[in-house]
Coordinates of C-alpha atoms in Angstrom, one line a residue:
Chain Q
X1 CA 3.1 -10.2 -7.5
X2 CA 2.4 -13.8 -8.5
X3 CA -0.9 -13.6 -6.6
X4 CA -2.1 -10.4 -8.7
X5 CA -1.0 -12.1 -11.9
X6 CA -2.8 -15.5 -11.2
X7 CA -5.9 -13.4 -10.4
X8 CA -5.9 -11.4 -13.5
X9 CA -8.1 -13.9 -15.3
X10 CA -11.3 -12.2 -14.5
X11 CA -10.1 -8.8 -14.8
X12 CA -9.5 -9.7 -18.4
X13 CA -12.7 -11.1 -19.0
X14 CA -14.3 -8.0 -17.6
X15 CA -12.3 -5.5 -19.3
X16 CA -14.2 -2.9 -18.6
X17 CA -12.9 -2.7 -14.7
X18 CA -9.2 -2.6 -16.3
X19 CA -10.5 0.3 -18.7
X20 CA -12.0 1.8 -15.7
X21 CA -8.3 2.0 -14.1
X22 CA -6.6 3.4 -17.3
X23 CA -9.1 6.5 -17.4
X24 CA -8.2 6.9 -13.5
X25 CA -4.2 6.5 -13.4
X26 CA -3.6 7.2 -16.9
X27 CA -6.3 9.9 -18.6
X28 CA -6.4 11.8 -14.9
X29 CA -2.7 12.3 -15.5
X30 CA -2.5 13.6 -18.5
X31 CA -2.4 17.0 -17.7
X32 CA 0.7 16.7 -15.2
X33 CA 2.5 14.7 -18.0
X34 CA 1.5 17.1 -21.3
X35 CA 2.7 20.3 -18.7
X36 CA 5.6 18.4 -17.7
X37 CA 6.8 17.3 -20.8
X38 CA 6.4 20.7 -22.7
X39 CA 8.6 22.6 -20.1
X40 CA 11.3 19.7 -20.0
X41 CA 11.9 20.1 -23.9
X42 CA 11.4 23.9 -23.7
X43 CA 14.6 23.8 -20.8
X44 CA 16.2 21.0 -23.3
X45 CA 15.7 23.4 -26.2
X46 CA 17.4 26.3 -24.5
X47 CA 20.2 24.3 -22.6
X48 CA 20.9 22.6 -25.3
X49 CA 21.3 25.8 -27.8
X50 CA 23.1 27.7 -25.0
X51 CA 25.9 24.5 -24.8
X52 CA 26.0 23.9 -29.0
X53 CA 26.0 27.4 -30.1
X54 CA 29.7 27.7 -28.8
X55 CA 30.9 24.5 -31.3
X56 CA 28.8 26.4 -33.9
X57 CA 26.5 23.4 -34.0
X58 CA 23.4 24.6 -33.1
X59 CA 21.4 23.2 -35.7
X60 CA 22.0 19.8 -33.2
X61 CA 19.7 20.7 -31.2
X62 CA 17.0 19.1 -32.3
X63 CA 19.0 15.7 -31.6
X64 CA 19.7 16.5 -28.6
X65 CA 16.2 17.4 -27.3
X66 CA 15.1 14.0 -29.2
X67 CA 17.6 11.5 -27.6
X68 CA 17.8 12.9 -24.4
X69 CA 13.9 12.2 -24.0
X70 CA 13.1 9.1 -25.8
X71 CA 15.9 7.7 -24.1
X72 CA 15.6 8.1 -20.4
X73 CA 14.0 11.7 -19.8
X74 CA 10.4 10.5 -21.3
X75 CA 10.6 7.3 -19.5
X76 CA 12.1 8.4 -16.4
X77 CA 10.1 11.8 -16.1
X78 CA 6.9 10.2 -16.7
X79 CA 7.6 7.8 -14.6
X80 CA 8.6 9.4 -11.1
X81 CA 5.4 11.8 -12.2
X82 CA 3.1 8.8 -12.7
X83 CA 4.4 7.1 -9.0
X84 CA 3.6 10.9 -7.5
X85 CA 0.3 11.3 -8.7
X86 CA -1.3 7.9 -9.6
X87 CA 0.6 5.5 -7.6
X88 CA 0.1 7.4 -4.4
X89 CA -3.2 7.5 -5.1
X90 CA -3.3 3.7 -5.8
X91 CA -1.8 2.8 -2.3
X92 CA -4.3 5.6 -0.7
X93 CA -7.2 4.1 -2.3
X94 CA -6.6 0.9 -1.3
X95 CA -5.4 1.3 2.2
X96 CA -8.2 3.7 3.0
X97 CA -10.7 1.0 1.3
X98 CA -8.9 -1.9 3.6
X99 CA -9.4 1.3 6.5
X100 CA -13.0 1.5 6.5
X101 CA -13.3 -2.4 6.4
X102 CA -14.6 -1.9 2.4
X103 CA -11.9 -4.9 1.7
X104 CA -13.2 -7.7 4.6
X105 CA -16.7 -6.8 3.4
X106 CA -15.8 -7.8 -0.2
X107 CA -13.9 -11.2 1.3
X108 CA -17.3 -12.0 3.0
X109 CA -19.3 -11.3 0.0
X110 CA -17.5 -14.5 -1.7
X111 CA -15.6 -12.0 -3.7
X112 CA -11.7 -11.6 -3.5
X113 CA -10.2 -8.3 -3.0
X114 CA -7.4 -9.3 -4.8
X115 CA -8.9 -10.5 -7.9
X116 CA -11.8 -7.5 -8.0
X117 CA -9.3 -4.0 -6.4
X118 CA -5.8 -4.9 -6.9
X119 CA -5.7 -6.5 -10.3
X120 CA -7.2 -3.8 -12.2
X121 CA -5.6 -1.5 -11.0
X122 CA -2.2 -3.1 -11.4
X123 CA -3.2 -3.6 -15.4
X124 CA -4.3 -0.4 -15.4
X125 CA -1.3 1.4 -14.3
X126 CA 1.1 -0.8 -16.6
X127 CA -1.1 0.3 -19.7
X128 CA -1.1 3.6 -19.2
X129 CA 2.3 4.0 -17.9
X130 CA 4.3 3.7 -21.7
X131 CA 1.7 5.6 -23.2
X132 CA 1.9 8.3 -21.1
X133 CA 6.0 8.1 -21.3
X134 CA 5.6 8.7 -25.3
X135 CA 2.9 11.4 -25.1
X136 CA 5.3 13.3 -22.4
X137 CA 8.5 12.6 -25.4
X138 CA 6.0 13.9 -28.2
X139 CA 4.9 17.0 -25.7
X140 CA 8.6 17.5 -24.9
X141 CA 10.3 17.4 -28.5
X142 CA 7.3 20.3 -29.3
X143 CA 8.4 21.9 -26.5
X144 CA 12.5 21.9 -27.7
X145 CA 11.1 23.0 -31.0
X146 CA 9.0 25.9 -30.1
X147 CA 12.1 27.3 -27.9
X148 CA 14.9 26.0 -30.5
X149 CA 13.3 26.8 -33.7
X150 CA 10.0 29.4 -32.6
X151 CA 11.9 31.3 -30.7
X152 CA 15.1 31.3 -30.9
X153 CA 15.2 31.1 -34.3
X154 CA 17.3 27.9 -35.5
X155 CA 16.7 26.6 -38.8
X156 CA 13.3 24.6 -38.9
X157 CA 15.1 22.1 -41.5
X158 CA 18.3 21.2 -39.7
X159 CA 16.5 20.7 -36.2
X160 CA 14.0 18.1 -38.2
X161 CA 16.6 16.4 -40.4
X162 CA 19.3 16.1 -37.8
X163 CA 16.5 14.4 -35.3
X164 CA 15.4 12.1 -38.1
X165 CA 19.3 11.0 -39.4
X166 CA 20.6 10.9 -35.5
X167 CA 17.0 8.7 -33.5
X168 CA 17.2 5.1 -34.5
X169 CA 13.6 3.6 -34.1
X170 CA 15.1 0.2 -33.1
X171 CA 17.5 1.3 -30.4
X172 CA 16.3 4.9 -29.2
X173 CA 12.4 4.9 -29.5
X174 CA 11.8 1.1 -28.5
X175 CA 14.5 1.0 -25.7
X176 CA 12.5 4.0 -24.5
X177 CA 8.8 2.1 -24.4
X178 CA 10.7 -0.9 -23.2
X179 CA 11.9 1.0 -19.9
X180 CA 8.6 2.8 -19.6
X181 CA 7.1 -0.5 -19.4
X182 CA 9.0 -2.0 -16.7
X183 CA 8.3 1.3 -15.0
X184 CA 5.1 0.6 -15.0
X185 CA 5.2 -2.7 -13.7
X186 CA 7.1 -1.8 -10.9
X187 CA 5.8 1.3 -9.5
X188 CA 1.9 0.1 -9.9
X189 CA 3.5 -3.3 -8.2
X190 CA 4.8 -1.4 -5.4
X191 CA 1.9 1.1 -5.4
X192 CA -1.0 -1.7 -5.1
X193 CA 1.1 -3.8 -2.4
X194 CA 1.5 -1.0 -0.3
X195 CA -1.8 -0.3 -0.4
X196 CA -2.9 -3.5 0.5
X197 CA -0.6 -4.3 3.0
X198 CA -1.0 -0.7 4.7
X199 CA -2.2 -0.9 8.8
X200 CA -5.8 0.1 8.6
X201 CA -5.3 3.3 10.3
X202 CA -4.9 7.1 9.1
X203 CA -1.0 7.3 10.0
X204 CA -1.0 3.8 8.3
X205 CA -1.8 4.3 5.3
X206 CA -0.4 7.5 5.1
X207 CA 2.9 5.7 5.6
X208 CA 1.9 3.7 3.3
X209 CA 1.8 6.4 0.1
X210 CA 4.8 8.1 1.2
X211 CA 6.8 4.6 0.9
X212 CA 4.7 4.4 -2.8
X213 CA 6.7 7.0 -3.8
X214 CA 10.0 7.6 -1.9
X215 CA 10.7 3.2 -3.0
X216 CA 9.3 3.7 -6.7
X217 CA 11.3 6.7 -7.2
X218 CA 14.8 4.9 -5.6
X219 CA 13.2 2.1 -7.9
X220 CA 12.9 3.9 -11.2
X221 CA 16.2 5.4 -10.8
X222 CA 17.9 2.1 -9.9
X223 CA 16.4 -0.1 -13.1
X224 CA 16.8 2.7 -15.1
X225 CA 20.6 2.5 -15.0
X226 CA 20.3 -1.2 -14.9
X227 CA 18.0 -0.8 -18.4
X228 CA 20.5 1.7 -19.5
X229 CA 23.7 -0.2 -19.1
X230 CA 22.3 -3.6 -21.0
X231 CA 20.6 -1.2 -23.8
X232 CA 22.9 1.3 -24.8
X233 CA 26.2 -0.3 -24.2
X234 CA 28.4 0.1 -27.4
X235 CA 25.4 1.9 -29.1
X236 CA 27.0 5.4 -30.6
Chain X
X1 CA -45.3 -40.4 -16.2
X2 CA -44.8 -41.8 -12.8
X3 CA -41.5 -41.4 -11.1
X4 CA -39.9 -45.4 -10.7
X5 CA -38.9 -46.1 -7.2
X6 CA -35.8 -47.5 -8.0
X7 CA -34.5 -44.9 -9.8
X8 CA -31.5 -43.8 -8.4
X9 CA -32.1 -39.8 -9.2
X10 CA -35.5 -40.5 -7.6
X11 CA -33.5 -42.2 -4.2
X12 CA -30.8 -39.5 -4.1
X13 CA -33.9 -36.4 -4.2
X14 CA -35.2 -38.6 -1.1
X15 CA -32.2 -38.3 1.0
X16 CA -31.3 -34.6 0.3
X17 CA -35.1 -34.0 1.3
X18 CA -34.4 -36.2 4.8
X19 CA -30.8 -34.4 4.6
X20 CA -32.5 -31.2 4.6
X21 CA -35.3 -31.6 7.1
X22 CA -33.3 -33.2 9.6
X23 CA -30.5 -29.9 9.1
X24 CA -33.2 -28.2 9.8
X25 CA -33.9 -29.7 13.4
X26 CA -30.0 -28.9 14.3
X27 CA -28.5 -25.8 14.8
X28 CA -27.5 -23.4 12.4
X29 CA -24.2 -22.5 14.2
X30 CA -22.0 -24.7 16.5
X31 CA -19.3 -23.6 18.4
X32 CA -17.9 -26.6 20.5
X33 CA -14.9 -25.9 23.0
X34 CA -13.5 -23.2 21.1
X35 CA -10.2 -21.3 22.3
X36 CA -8.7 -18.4 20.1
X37 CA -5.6 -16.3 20.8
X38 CA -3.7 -13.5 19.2
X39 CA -0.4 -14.2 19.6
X40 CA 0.2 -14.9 23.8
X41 CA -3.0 -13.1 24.6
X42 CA -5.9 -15.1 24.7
X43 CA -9.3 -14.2 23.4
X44 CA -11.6 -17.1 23.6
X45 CA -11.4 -19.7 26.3
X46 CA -13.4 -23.1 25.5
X47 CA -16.4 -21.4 23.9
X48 CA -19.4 -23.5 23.4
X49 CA -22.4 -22.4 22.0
X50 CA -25.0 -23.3 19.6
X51 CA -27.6 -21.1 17.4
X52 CA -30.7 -22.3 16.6
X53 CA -32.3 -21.0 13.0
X54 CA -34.8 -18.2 12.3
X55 CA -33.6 -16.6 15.5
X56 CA -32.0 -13.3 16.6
X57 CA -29.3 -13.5 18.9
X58 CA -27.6 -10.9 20.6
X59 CA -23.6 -11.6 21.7
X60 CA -22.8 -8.8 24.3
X61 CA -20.1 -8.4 26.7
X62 CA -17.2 -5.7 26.8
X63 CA -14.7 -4.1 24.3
X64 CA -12.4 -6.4 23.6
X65 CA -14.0 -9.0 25.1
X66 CA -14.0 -11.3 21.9
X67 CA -17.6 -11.0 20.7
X68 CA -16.5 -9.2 16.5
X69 CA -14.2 -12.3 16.8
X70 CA -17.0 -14.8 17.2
X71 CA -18.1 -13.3 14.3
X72 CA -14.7 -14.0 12.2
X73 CA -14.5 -17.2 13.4
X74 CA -18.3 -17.6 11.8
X75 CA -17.1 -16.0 8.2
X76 CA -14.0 -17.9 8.3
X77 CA -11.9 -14.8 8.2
X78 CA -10.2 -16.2 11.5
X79 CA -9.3 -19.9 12.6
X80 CA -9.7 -21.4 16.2
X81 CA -6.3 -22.3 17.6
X82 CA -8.6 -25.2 19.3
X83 CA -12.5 -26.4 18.9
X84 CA -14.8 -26.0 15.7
X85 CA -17.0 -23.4 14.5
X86 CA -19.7 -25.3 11.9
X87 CA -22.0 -23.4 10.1
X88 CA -25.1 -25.8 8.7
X89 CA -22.9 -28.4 9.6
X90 CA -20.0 -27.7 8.1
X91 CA -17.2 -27.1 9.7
X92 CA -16.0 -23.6 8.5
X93 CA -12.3 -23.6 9.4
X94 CA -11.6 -26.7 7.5
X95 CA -13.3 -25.6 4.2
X96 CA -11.1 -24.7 1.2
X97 CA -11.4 -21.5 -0.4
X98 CA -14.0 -22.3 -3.0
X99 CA -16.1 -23.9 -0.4
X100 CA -15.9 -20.9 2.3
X101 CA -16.7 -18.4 -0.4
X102 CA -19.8 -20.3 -1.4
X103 CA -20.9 -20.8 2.2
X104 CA -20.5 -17.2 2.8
X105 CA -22.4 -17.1 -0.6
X106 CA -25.6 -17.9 1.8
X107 CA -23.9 -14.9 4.5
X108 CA -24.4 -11.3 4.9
X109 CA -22.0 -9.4 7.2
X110 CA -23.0 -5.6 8.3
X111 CA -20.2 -3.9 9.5
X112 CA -20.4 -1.5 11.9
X113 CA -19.8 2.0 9.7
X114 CA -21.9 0.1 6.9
X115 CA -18.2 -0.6 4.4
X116 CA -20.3 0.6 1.6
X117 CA -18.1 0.5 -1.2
X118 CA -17.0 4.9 -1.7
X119 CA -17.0 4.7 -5.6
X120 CA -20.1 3.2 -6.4
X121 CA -23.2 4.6 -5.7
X122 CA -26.5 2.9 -3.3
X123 CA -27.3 1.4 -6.8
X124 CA -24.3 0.2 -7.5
X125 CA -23.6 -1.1 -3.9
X126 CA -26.8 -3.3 -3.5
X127 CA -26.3 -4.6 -7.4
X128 CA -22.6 -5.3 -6.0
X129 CA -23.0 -8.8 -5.4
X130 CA -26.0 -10.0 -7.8
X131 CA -23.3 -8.7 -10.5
X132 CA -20.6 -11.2 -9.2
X133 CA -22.3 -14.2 -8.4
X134 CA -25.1 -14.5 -11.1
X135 CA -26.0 -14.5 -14.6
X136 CA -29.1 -11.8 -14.2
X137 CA -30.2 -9.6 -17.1
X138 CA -30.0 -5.9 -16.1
X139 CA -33.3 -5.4 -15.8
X140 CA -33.9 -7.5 -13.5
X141 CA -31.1 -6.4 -11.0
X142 CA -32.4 -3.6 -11.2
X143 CA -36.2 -4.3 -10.4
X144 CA -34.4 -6.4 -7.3
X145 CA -32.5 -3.8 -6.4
X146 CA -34.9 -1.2 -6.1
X147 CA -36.6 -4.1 -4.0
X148 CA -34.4 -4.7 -1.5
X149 CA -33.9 -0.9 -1.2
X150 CA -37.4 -0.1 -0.6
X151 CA -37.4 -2.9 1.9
X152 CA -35.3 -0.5 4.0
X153 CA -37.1 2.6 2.9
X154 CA -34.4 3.8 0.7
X155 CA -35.8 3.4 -2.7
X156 CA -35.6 6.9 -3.2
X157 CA -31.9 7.3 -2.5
X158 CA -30.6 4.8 -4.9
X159 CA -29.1 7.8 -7.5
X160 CA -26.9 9.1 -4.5
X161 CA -23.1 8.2 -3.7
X162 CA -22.5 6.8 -0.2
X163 CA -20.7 10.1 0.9
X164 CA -24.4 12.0 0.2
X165 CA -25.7 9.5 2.9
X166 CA -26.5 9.9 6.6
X167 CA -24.7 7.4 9.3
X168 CA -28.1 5.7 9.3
X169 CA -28.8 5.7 5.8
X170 CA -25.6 4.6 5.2
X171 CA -26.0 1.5 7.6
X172 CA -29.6 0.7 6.0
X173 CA -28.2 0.7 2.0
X174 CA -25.1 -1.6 3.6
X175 CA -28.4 -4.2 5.4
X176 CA -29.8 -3.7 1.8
X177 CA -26.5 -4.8 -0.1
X178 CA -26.2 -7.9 2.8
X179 CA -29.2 -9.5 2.0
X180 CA -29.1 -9.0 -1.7
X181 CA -29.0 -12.4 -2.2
X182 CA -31.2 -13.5 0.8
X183 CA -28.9 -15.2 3.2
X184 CA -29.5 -17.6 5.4
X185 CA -27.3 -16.2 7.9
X186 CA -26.8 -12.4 8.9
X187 CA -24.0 -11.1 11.2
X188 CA -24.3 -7.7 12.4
X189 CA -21.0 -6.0 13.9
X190 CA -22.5 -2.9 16.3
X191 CA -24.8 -2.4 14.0
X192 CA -26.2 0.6 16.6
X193 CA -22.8 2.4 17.1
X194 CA -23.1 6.1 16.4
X195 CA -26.9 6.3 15.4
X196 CA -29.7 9.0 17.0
X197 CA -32.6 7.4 18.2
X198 CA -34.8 7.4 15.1
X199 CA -32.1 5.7 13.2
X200 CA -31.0 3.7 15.9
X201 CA -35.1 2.1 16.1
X202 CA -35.5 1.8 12.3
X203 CA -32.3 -0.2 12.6
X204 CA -33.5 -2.3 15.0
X205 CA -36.6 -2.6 13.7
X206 CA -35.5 -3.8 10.3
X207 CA -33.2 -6.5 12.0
X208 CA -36.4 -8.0 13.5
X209 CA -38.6 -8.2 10.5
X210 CA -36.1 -9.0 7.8
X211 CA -35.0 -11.9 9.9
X212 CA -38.9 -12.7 10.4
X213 CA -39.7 -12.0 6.5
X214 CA -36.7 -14.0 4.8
X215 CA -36.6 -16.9 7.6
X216 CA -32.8 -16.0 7.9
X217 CA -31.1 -15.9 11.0
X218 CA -29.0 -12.8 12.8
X219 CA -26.4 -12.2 15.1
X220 CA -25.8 -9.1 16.7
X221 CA -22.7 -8.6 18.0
X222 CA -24.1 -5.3 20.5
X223 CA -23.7 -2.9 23.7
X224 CA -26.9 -1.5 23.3
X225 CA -28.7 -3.1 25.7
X226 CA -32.4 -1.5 25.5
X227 CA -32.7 -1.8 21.3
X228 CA -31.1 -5.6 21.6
X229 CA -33.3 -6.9 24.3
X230 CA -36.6 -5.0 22.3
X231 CA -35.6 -7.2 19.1
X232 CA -33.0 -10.5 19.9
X233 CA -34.7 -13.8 20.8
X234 CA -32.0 -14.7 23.1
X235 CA -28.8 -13.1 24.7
X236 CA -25.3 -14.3 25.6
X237 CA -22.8 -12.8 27.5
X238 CA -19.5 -12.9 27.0
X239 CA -16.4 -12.1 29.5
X240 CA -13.0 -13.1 30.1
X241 CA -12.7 -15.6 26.6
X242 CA -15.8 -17.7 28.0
X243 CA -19.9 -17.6 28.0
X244 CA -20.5 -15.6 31.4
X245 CA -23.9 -16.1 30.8
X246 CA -27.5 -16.5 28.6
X247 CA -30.8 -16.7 28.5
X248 CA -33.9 -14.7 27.0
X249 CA -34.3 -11.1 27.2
X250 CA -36.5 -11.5 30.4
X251 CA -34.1 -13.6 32.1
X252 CA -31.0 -11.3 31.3
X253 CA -33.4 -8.4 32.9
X254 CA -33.9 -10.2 35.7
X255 CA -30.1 -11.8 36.4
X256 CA -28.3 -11.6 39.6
X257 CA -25.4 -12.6 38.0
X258 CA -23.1 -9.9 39.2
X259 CA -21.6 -9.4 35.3
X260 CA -24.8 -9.6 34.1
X261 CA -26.2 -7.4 36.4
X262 CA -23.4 -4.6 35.7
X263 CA -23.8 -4.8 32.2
X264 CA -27.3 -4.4 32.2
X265 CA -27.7 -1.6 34.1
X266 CA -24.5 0.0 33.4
X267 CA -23.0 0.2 37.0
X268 CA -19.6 2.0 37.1
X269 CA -17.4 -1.0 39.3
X270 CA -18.7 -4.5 40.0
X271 CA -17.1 -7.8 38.6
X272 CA -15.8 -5.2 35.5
X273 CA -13.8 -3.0 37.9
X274 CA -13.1 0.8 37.1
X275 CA -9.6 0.9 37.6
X276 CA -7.2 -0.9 35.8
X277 CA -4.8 -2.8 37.8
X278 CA -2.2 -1.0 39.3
X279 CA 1.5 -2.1 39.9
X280 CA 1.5 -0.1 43.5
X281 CA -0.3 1.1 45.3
X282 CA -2.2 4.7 44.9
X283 CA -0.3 6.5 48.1
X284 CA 2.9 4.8 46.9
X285 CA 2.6 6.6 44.0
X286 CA 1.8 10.0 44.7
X287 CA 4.7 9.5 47.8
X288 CA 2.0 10.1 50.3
X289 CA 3.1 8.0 54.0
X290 CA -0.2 7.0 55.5
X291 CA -0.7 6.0 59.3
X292 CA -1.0 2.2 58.0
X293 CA 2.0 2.8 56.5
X294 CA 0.5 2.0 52.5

């Protein structure tokens, strides 16, 4: 980890290569997150008018949907999505790379693997990771409000107002970037070591991107209560 | 104006033209009483050996035999556990990192499936290194780059991604990308494996006259036998960690040394037996009693 961020000097100075790694791990996953996100809220939406509608607070709903994503379904969601689909692909891409001897050939070219494959990609996933954590909240929320309010028929007003009076930007939307961001670090961390560190043969490496995403998933789970329990302790 | 004899710029150009012309009499490559090992089992056993410049050499011997790890030892990727390796007479395993990468600045490695880089295209992978390493306008990469792929008759191919390309195309962009910047020093790892016989000639055949054409000089680390002794300058055997044997192609044709001989003309048993050792014996283990009782 302290080798990648030492040799992130040049992948900054070429940004292009890390820009080259957001379109890959974060624009190719779009779809899965926007598809994702929009059913989440659309189950949100219904559980959450199925459970309120007995207190005669349906009109809730709407906060409900909001919290429940910005706070850890957004972040968490995205992230166990983004360690399936672009972290596994990470590991894949560099194992199969250090497979067919594409690695040692860089290393003998004077160039180092580490500084050229692993660093970009690392950025790469870290960006995109928090952006696509808010764009499967935003997707989600639309998809509470088309079931809660389209739908079902709630009042468009109270499901907006209620959201607005009961999300606090400070504790609710930023606590929610902030986990998506150590997400990030951590399943692109473990994604690009095991990669790199995969045996250069076929059942190596696909060894390799099962660990990717059985450890990132134990790994989001685990920090998220960790996040959880120093972010939203006393908050109401 | 004329150049004062005393100056000291003048004195130091002197000695790096003497430096230069007497590296130039010594080897290219040294290997002196080199022993390697991975972990308990030995791979090289007191190893000398020394590579003269603007030659093709051919290492042969059997799988496993230590001859890709000659080559490692030559890149630096490996260390002897014993001896030196020098390379222009430097010694390569007590470099630093800056210093190895700009020796192997001056070396081009092909590896034996060509380790052309899957998400760039031949373009890409022959501009690969003149990107890194210099300062070059586009335009001119690219007029070298078409260069160096016509010099392997690939010009044409330079749109395509390496998964459009033959085994043998595939080895001939990866010669390209090695000599992009016109080492002084080319390893090739089986550079034959896997190729018809077209391919396998126009590989061969571009070994020699690159080598001749850039003044560099090659390595082939090789089991073909008939394409290396058409091309290499010299051969050297290697068995059991040490060098069995060398000479010129002519000689190794004409060896009685039994390995040699095997190895050449691909006899079944000799000094490289066909079966592998056995524990007992071959009645002992089928339960068969013989007469002599084995």
């Amino acid at each position: 980890m302290l080798l990648v961020l030492l040799k992130s000097i040049p992948s900054f100075l070429r940004f292009r290569l890390i820009t080259r790694e957001i379109y890959f791990a974060g624009v190719m996953s779009l779809i899965i997150i926007l598809v994702s996100g929009l059913f989440v809220g659309m189950v949100l939406g219904l559980q959450g008018y199925e459970t309120l509608q007995k207190y005669g607070s349906e009109s809730a709903v709407g906060t409900l949907v909001a919290l429940s994503l910005l706070r850890e379904l957004g972040p968490v969601i995205a992230a166990l999505l983004f360690a399936s689909r672009a972290g596994s692909a990470m590991t894949a891409e560099i194992g199969l790379m250090k497979a067919t001897e594409q690695l040692a050939a860089m290393g003998m070219m004077a160039v180092d693997p580490i500084a050229r494959i692993v660093a970009p990609r690392f950025w790469g996933g870290v960006f995109s990771m928090p952006l696509l954590a808010a764009m499967f909240s935003v997707v989600g929320i639309f998809g509470g409000y088309l079931v809660a309010v389209v739908f079902i028929g709630v009042d468009e007003g109270s499901f907006w107002s209620q959201m607005q009076s009961s999300v606090d930007f400070r504790y609710d939307v930023v606590n929610g970037v902030i986990k998506s961001c150590f997400f990030g670090v951590v399943v692109t961390a473990i994604a690009v070591f095991e990669g790199f560190d995969a045996p250069p043969t076929a059942e190596g490496v696909s060894g390799a991107t099962t660990r990717t995403v059985v450890t990132s998933s134990l790994a989001i789970l685990g920090l998220d209560f960790v996040l959880t329990a120093f972010m939203f302790r006393g908050v109401s | 104006m004329a150049r004062n004899r005393g100056d000291v710029t003048y004195v130091a150009e002197l000695l790096e033209v003497e430096r230069q012309k007497l590296m130039a009499t010594l080897p290219l490559i040294e290997f002196k009483n080199v022993n390697f090992s991975y972990g308990s089992r030995v791979i090289l056993n007191g190893v000398d050996m020394n590579i003269s410049r603007g030659q093709v050499i051919a290492i042969m011997g059997g799988s496993g035999s230590g001859k890709t790890t000659l080559l490692r030892l030559i890149g630096g990727e490996a260390k002897p556990s014993a001896g030196s390796v020098s390379v222009a007479g430097r010694v390569v395993h007590e470099l630093g990192r800056d210093e190895l990468f700009k020796l192997r600045r001056k070396m081009g490695m092909l590896f034996q499936f060509g380790a052309l880089f899957t998400d760039l295209s031949v373009f890409d992978n022959v501009a690969f290194q003149m990107r890194e390493h210099t300062n070059l306008p586009e335009s001119m990469i690219r007029d070298l780059v078409l260069m160096k792929l016509h010099a392997v008759g690939l010009r044409g191919a330079h749109h395509l991604m390496p998964a459009q390309l033959s085994g043998g195309m595939a080895r001939r962009v990866a010669l390209a990308r090695s000599i992009a910047l016109d080492p002084m020093l080319m390893m090739f790892d089986e550079p034959f494996t896997g190729l018809d016989p077209i391919s396998l000639s126009v590989i061969g055949g571009l070994i020699r006259r690159l080598t001749d054409t850039l003044g560099m000089t090659s390595i082939l680390v090789t089991h073909d036998i008939q394409e290396s002794l058409r091309i290499v300058d010299y051969v050297y055997f290697l068995a059991d960690g040490v060098i069995a044997a060398h000479g010129t192609p002519d000689e190794v044709r004409e060896s009685k040394v039994p390995f040699v001989h095997q190895f050449v003309h691909g006899e079944i048993d000799g000094p490289v037996p066909f079966h592998y050792q056995a524990q007992t014996s071959y009645s002992q283990d089928l339960g068969v009693r013989t007469e002599s009782g084995v």
